Short mmCIF file of C-alpha atoms in Angstrom, two decimals:
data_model
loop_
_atom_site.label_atom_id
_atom_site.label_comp_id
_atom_site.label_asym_id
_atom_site.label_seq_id
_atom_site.Cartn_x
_atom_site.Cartn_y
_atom_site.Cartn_z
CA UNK A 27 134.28 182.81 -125.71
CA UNK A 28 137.36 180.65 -126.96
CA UNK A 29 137.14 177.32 -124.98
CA UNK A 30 141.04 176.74 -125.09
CA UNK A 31 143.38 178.72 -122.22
CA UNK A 32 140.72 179.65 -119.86
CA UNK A 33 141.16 178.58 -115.78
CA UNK A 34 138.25 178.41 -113.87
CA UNK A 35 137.83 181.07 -112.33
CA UNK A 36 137.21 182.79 -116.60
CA UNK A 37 134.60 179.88 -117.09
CA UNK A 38 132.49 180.35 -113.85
CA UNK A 39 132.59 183.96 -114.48
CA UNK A 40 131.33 183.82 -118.23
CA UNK A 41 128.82 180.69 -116.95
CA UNK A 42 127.15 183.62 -114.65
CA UNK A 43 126.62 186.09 -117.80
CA UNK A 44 125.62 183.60 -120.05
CA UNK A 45 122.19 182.78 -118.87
CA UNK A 46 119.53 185.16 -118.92
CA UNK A 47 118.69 184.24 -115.34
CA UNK A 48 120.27 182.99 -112.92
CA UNK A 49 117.27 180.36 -111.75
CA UNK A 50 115.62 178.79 -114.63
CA UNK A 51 114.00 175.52 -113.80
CA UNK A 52 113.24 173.49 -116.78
CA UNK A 53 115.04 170.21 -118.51
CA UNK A 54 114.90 170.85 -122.20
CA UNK A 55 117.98 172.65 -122.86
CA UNK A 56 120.13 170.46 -120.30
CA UNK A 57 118.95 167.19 -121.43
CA UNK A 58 119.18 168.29 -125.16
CA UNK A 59 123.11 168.90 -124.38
CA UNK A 60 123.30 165.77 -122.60
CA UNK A 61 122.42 163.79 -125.17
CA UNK A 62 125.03 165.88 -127.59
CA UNK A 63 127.43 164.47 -125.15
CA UNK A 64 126.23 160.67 -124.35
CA UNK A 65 124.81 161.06 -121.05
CA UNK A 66 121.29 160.07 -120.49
CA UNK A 67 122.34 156.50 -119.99
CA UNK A 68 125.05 156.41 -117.20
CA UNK A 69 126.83 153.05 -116.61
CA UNK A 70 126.36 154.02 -112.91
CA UNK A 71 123.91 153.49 -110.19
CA UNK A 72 122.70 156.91 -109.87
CA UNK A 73 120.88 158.18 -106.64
CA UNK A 74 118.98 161.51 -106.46
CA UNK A 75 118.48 163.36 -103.05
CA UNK A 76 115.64 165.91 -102.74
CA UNK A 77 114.27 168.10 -99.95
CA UNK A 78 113.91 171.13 -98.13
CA UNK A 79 116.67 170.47 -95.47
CA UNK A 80 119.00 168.34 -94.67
CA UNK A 81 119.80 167.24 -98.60
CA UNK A 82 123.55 168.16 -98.07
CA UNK A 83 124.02 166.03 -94.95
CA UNK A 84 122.22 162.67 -96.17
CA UNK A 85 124.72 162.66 -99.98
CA UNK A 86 127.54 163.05 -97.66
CA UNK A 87 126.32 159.82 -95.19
CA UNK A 88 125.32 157.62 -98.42
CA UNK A 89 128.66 158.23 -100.01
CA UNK A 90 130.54 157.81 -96.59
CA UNK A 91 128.63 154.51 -95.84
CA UNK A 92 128.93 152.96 -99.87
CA UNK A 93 132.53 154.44 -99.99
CA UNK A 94 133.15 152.48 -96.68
CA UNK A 95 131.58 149.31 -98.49
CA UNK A 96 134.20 149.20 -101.33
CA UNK A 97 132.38 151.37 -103.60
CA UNK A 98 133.50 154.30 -106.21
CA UNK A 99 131.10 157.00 -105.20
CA UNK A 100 130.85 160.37 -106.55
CA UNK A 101 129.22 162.87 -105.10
CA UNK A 102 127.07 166.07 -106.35
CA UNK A 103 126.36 168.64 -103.99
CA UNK A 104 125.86 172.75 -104.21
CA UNK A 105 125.96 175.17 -103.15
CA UNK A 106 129.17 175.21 -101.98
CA UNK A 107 131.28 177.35 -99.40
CA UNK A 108 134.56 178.69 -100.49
CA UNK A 109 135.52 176.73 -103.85
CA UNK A 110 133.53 175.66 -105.91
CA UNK A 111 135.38 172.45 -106.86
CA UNK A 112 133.79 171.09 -103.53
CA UNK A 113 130.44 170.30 -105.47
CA UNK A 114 132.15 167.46 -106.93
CA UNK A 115 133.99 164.85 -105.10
CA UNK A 116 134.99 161.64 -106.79
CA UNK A 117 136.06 158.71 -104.32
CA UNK A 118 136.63 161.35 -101.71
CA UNK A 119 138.87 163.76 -103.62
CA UNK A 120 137.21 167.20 -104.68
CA UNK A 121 137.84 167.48 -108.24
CA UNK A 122 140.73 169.72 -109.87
CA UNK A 123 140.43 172.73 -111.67
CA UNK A 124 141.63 171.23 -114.73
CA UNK A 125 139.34 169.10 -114.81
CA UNK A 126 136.24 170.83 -114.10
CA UNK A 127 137.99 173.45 -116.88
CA UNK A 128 138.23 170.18 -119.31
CA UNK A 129 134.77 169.32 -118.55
CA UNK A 130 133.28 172.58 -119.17
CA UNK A 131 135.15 172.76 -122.45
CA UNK A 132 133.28 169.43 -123.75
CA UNK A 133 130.26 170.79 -122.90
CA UNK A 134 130.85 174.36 -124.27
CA UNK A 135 131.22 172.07 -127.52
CA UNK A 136 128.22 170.48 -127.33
CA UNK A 137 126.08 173.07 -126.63
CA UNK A 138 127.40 174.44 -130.21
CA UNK A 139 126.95 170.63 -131.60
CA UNK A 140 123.61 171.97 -133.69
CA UNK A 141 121.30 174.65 -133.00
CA UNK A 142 123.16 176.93 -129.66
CA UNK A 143 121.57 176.08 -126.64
CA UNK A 144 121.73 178.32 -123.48
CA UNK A 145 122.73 176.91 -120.08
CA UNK A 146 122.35 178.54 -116.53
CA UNK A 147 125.46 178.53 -114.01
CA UNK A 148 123.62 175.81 -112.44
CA UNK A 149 123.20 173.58 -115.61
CA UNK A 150 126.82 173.97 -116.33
CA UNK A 151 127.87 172.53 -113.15
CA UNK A 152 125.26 169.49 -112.85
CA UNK A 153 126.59 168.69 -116.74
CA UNK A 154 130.03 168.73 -115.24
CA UNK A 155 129.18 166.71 -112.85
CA UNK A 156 127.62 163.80 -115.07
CA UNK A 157 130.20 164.15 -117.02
CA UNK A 158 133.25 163.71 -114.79
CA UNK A 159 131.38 160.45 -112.99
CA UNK A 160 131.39 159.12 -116.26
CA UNK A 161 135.16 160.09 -116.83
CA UNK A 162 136.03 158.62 -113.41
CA UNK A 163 134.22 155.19 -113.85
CA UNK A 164 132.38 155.77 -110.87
CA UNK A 165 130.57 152.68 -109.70
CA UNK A 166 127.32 154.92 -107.59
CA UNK A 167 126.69 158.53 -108.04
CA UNK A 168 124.78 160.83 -105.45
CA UNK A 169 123.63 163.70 -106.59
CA UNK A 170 121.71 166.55 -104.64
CA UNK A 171 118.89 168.77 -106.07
CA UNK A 172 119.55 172.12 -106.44
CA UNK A 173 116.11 173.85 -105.95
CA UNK A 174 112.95 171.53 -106.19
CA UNK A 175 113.25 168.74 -108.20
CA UNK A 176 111.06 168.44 -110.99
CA UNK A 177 112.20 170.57 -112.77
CA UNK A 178 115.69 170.83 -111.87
CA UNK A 179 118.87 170.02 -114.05
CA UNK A 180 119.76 166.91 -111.76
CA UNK A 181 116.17 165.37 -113.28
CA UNK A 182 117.60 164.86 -116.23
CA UNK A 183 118.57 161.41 -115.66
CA UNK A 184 116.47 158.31 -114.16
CA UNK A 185 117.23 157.93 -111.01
CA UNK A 186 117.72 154.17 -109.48
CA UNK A 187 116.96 155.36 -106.41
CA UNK A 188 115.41 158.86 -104.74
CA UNK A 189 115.81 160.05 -101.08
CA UNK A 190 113.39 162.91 -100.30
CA UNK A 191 114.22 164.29 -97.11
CA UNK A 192 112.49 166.71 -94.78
CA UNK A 193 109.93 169.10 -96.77
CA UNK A 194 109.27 172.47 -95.81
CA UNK A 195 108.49 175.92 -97.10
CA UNK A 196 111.48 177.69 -98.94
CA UNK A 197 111.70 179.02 -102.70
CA UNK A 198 108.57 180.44 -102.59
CA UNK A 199 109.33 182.49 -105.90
CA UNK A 200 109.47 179.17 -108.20
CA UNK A 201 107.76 176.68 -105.83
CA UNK A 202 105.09 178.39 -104.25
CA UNK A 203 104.00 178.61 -100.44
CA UNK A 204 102.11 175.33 -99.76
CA UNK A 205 103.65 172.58 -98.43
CA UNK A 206 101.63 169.92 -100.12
CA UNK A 207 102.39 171.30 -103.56
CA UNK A 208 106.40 171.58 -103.11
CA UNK A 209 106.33 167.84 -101.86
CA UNK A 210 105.23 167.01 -105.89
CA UNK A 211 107.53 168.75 -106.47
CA UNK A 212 110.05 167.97 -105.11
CA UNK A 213 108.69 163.84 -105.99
CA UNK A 214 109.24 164.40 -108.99
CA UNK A 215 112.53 162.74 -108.59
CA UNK A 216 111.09 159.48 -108.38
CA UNK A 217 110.57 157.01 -110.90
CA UNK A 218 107.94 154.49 -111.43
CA UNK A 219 108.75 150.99 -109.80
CA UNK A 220 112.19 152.53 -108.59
CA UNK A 221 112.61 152.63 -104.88
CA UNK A 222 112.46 155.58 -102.99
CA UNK A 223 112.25 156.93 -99.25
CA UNK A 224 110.94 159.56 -97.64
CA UNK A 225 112.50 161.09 -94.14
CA UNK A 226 109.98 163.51 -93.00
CA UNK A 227 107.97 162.13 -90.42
CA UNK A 228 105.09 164.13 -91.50
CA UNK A 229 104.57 163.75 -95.54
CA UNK A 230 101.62 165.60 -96.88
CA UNK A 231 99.10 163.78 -97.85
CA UNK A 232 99.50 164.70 -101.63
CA UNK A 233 103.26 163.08 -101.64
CA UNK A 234 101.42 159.75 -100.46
CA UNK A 235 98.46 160.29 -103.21
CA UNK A 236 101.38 160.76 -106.07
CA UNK A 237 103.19 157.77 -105.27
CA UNK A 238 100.53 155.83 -104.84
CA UNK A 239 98.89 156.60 -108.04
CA UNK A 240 102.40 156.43 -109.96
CA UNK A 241 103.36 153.26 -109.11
CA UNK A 242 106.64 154.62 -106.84
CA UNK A 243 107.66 151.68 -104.26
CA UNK A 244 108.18 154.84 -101.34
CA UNK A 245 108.69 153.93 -97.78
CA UNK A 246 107.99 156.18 -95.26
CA UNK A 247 109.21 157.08 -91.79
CA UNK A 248 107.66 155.70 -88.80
CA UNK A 249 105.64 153.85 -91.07
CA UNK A 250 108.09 151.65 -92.87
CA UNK A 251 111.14 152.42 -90.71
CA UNK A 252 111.54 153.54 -87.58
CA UNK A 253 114.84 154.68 -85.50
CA UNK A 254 115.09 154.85 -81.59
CA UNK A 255 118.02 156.93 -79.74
CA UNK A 256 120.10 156.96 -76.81
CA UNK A 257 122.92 158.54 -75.25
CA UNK A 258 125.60 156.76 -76.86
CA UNK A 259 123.96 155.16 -80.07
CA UNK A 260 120.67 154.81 -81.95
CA UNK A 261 118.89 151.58 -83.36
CA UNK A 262 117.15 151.34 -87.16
CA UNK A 263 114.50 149.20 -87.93
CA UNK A 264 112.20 148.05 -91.06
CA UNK A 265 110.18 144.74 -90.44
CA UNK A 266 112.69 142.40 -89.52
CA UNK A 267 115.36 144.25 -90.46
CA UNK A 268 117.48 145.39 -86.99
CA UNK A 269 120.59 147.72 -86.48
CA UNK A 270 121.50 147.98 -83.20
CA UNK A 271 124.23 150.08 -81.33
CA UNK A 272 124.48 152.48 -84.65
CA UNK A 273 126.97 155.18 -84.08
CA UNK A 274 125.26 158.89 -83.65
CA UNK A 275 126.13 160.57 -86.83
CA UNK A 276 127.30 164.27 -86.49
CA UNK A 277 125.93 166.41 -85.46
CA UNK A 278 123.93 164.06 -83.21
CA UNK A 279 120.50 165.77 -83.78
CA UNK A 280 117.66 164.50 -83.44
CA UNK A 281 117.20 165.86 -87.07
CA UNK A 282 120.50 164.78 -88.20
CA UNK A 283 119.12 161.10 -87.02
CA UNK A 284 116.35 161.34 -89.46
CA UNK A 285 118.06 162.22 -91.81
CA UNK A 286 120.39 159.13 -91.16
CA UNK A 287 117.13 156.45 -90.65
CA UNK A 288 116.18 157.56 -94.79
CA UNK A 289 119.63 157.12 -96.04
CA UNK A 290 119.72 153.71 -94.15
CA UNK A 291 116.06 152.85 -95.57
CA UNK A 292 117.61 153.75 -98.86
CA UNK A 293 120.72 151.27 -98.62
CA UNK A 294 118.51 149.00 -97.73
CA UNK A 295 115.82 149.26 -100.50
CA UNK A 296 119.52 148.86 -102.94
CA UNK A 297 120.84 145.88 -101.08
CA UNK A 298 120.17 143.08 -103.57
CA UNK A 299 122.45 145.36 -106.08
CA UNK A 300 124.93 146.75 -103.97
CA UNK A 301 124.99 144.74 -100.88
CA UNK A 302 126.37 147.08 -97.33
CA UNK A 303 127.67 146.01 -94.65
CA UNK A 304 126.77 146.51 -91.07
CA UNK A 305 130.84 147.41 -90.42
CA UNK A 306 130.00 149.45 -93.85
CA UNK A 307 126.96 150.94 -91.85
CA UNK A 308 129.22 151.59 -88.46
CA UNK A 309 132.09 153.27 -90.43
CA UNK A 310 130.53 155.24 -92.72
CA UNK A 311 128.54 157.19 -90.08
CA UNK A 312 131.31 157.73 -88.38
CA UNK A 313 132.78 159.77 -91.06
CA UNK A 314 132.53 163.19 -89.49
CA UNK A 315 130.12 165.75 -91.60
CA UNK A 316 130.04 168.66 -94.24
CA UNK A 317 131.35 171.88 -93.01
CA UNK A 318 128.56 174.70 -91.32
CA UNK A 319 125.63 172.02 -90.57
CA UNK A 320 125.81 172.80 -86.61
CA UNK A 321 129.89 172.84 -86.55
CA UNK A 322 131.11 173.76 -83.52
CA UNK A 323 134.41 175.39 -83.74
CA UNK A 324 136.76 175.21 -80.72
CA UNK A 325 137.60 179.06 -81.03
CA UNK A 326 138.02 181.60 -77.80
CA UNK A 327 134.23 181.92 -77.70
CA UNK A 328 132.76 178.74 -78.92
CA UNK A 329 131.18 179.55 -82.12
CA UNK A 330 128.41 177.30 -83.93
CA UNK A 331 128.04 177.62 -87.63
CA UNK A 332 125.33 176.55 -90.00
CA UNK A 333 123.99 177.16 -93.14
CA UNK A 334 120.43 177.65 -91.80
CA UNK A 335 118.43 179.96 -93.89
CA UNK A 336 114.92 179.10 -93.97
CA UNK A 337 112.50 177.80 -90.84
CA UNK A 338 112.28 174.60 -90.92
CA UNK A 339 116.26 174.89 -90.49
CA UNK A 340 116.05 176.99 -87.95
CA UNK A 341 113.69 175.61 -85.72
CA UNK A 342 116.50 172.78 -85.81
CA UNK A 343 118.92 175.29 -84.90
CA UNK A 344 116.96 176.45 -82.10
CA UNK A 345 116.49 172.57 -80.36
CA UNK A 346 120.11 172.73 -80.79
CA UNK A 347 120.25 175.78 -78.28
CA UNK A 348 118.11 174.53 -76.20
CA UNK A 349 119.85 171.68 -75.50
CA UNK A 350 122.95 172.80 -74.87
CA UNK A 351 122.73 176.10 -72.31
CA UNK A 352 125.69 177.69 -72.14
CA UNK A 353 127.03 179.72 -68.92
CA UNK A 354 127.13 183.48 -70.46
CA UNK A 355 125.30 184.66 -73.14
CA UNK A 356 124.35 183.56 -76.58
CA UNK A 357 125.05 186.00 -79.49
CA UNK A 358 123.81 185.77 -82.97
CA UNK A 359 125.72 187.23 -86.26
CA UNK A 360 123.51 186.55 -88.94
CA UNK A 361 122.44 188.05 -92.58
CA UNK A 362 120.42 186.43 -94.83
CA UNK A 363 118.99 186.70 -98.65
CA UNK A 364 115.96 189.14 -100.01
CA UNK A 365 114.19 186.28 -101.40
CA UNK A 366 113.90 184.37 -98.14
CA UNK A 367 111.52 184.12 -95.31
CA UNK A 368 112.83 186.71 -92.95
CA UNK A 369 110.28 186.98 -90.44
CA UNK A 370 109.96 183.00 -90.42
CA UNK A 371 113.31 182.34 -90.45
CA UNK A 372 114.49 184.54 -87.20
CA UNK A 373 111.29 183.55 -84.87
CA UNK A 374 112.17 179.91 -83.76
CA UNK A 375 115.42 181.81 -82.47
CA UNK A 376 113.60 184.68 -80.52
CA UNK A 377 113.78 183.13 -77.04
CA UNK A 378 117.73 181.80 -77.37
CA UNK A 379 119.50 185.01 -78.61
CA UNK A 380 120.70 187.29 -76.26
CA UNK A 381 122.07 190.14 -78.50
CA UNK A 382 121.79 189.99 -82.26
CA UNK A 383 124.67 191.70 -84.59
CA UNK A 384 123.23 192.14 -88.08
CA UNK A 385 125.65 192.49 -90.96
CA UNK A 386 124.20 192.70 -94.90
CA UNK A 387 126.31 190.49 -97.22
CA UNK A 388 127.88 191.48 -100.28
CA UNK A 389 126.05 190.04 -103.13
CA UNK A 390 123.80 191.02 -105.52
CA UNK A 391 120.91 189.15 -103.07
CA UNK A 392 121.61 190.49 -100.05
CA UNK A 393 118.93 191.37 -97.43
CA UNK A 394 119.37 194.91 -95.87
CA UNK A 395 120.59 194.45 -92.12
CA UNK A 396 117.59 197.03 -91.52
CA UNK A 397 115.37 194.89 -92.82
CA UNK A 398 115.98 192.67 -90.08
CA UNK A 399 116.26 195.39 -87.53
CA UNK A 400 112.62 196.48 -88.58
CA UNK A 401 111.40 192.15 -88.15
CA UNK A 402 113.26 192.20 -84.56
CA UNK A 403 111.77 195.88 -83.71
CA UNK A 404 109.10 194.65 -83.86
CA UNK A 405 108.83 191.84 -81.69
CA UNK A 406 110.33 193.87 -79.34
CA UNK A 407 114.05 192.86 -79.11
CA UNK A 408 115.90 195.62 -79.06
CA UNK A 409 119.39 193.97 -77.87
CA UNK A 410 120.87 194.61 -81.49
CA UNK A 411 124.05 196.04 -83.05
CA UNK A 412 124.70 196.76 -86.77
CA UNK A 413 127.93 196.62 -88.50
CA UNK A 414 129.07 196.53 -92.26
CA UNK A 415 131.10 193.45 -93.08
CA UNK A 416 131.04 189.65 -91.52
CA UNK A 417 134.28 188.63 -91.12
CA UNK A 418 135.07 191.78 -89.07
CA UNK A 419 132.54 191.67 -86.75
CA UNK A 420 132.88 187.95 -86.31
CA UNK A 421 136.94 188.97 -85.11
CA UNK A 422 135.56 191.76 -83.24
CA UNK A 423 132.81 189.44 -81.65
CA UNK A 424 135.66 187.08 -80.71
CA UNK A 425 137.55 189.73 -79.09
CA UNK A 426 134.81 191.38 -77.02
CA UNK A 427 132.88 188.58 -76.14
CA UNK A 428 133.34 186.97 -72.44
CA UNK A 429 134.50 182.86 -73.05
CA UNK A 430 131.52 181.86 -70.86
CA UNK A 431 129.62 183.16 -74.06
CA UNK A 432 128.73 181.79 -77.24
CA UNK A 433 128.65 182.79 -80.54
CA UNK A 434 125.71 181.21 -83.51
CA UNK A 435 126.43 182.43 -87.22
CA UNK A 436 123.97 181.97 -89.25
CA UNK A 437 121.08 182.93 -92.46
CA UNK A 438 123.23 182.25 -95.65
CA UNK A 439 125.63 180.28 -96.90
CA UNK A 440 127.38 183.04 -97.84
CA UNK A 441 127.38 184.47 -94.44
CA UNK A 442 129.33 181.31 -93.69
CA UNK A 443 131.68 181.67 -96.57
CA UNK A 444 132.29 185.50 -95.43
CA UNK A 445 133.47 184.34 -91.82
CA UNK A 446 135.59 181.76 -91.81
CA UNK A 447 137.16 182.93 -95.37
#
């Protein structure tokens, strides 16, 4: 491929034909091109965020809150929803496409710089990333996991700090189907005598072993730091460290909370370095929250949309609905990916979803809508429609549906992307 005259839509394209495979964890060949290109030593505070859920949410509240502070911040996240410049956003502005294109062409060069070395779509885009935070000067970068952490691209560099939110089952393909093994995993993130934090209120026992045995300064919640709510505002607390009358981020879940109490415990464990305020604190939470993680959009029949696609995420969802009746009916549009948990996925939501309306995206991934039919079938729901597109049948849905109703898409980011395109 000639590396001069190409936009970026060209250079994503070729990036996905590339690579043998489209998921192969592994560090070699992206730290070998990192070093080509003068990377492994950034000038910047550099934060890594792992976990099974709620990854997306807690890079967005750490570079609100340090951005808030004074700080330049950029921030890593994927994958994303319509563009794909939204992965990278550098002091709040997502980053051009000349630049990503200008960024991909320094790479392209140094992946030629000696012996060729393959990258994934994925590599590509975390390289970018590194690379335009050390373009931009930035003065803290946060920079979510893709899948794991290990042995993903993003664990290429030593982080200062590591934030491992809530761990669950998901990936079972690369990272198996036991909870205690995907939290080494995904600690793999963390470096000796580097602070780190853990979220989940429930850490398996092997996460506590590792950390212990490798030297990794890891607070825990409730055991380090602990967070009360109320109506109005929630409180933080580790030892004699005390926020009080903390803003509820959004959504104000109780997950969402948790996921705010580790970002906090993180700030915290950086203070000495990169001091927050607690107007820094106030403001920064306060800073609204990424698209499709429980948005509720103000359409004819209110419509909720996340991203949830596994069960821990779900079950989330599903306190969500419970906490908020509405007067009519709750309908579901949802399709989801082959290589998730189907079955596990869709059974938190049994008991809140009057009708479902199954629609099969179109990707190369895509589950069958009868393969859900057959999961529901057989639990006995039989309140179900098929149809063939999303966006459609969400502008059908809105059309039909009573406004007493309400209307939860979810399974997929893509089934996101496909609706509100």
């Amino acid at each position: 491929m000639s590396i001069s005259n190409q936009n970026l839509s060209d250079w994503l394209n070729w990036q996905n034909q590339l690579h043998g495979q489209a998921i192969d964890l592994g560090l070699e060949r992206c730290r070998s091109v990192a070093e080509r290109m003068g990377l492994l030593s950034p000038p910047f505070t550099l934060i890594s965020v792992a976990g099974t859920n709620g990854k997306g949410s807690s890079v967005f509240m750490l570079e609100q809150i340090y951005r808030a502070a004074g700080y330049t911040c950029g921030r890593y996240t994927s994958p994303h929803l319509h563009q794909y410049n939204e992965r990278i956003v550098i002091n709040g502005e997502t980053i051009t496409d000349e630049a990503l294109c200008a960024s991909f062409a320094r790479i392209e060069a140094a992946r030629h710089d000696g012996p060729e070395i393959s990258l994934s779509y994925f590599e590509f885009g975390t390289l970018a990333a590194i690379d335009l935070f050390f373009q931009a000067d930035v003065e803290i970068a946060v920079l979510e996991v893709g899948l794991g952490g290990r042995l993903d691209a993003v664990n290429i560099l030593d982080a200062d700090a590591a934030l491992i939110t809530h761990i669950d089952i998901d990936h079972i393909d690369w990272l198996g189907d036991d909870r205690g093994q995907i939290a080494l995993e995904k600690a793999g993130i963390c470096r000796p005598h580097h602070p780190a934090v853990c979220a989940d209120p429930n850490p398996p026992q092997t996460l506590l072993d590792f950390t212990r045995q490798q030297h990794i300064p890891m607070l825990y919640a409730k055991t380090d730091f602990k967070m009360t709510v109320s109506d109005k505002y929630w409180q933080w607390q580790q030892g004699t460290k005390h926020y009080a009358n903390l803003p509820l981020p959004s959504p104000a879940t109780n997950w969402q909370i948790r996921n705010a109490a580790g970002v906090l415990a993180l700030i915290e464990t950086l203070q000495n370095h990169h001091p927050v305020t607690e107007n820094a604190l106030h403001e920064g939470l306060q800073q609204g929250q990424l698209p499709a993680r429980l948005q509720q959009l103000d359409t004819r029949v209110p419509c909720l949309l996340d991203v949830a696609h596994n069960p821990l995420a779900t079950r989330a969802l599903a306190e969500t609905l419970s906490g908020q009746p509405c007067a009519g009916q709750t309908h579901a549009l949802v399709a989801m990916l082959l290589d998730k948990d189907i079955p596990g996925t869709l059974a938190p939501l049994l008991a809140y979803i009057d009708h479902w309306h199954l629609v099969e995206l179109d990707v190369e991934r895509a589950a069958p809508a009868s393969q859900l039919q057959d999961y529901l079938t057989a639990q006995g729901i039989n309140n179900m429609t098929r149809y063939d597109k999303p966006r459609p049948t969400f502008l059908q849905l809105q059309a039909q549906l009573s406004p007493q109703d309400r209307l939860v898409v979810f399974g997929s980011f893509y089934t996101i992307a496909a609706v509100s395109a």
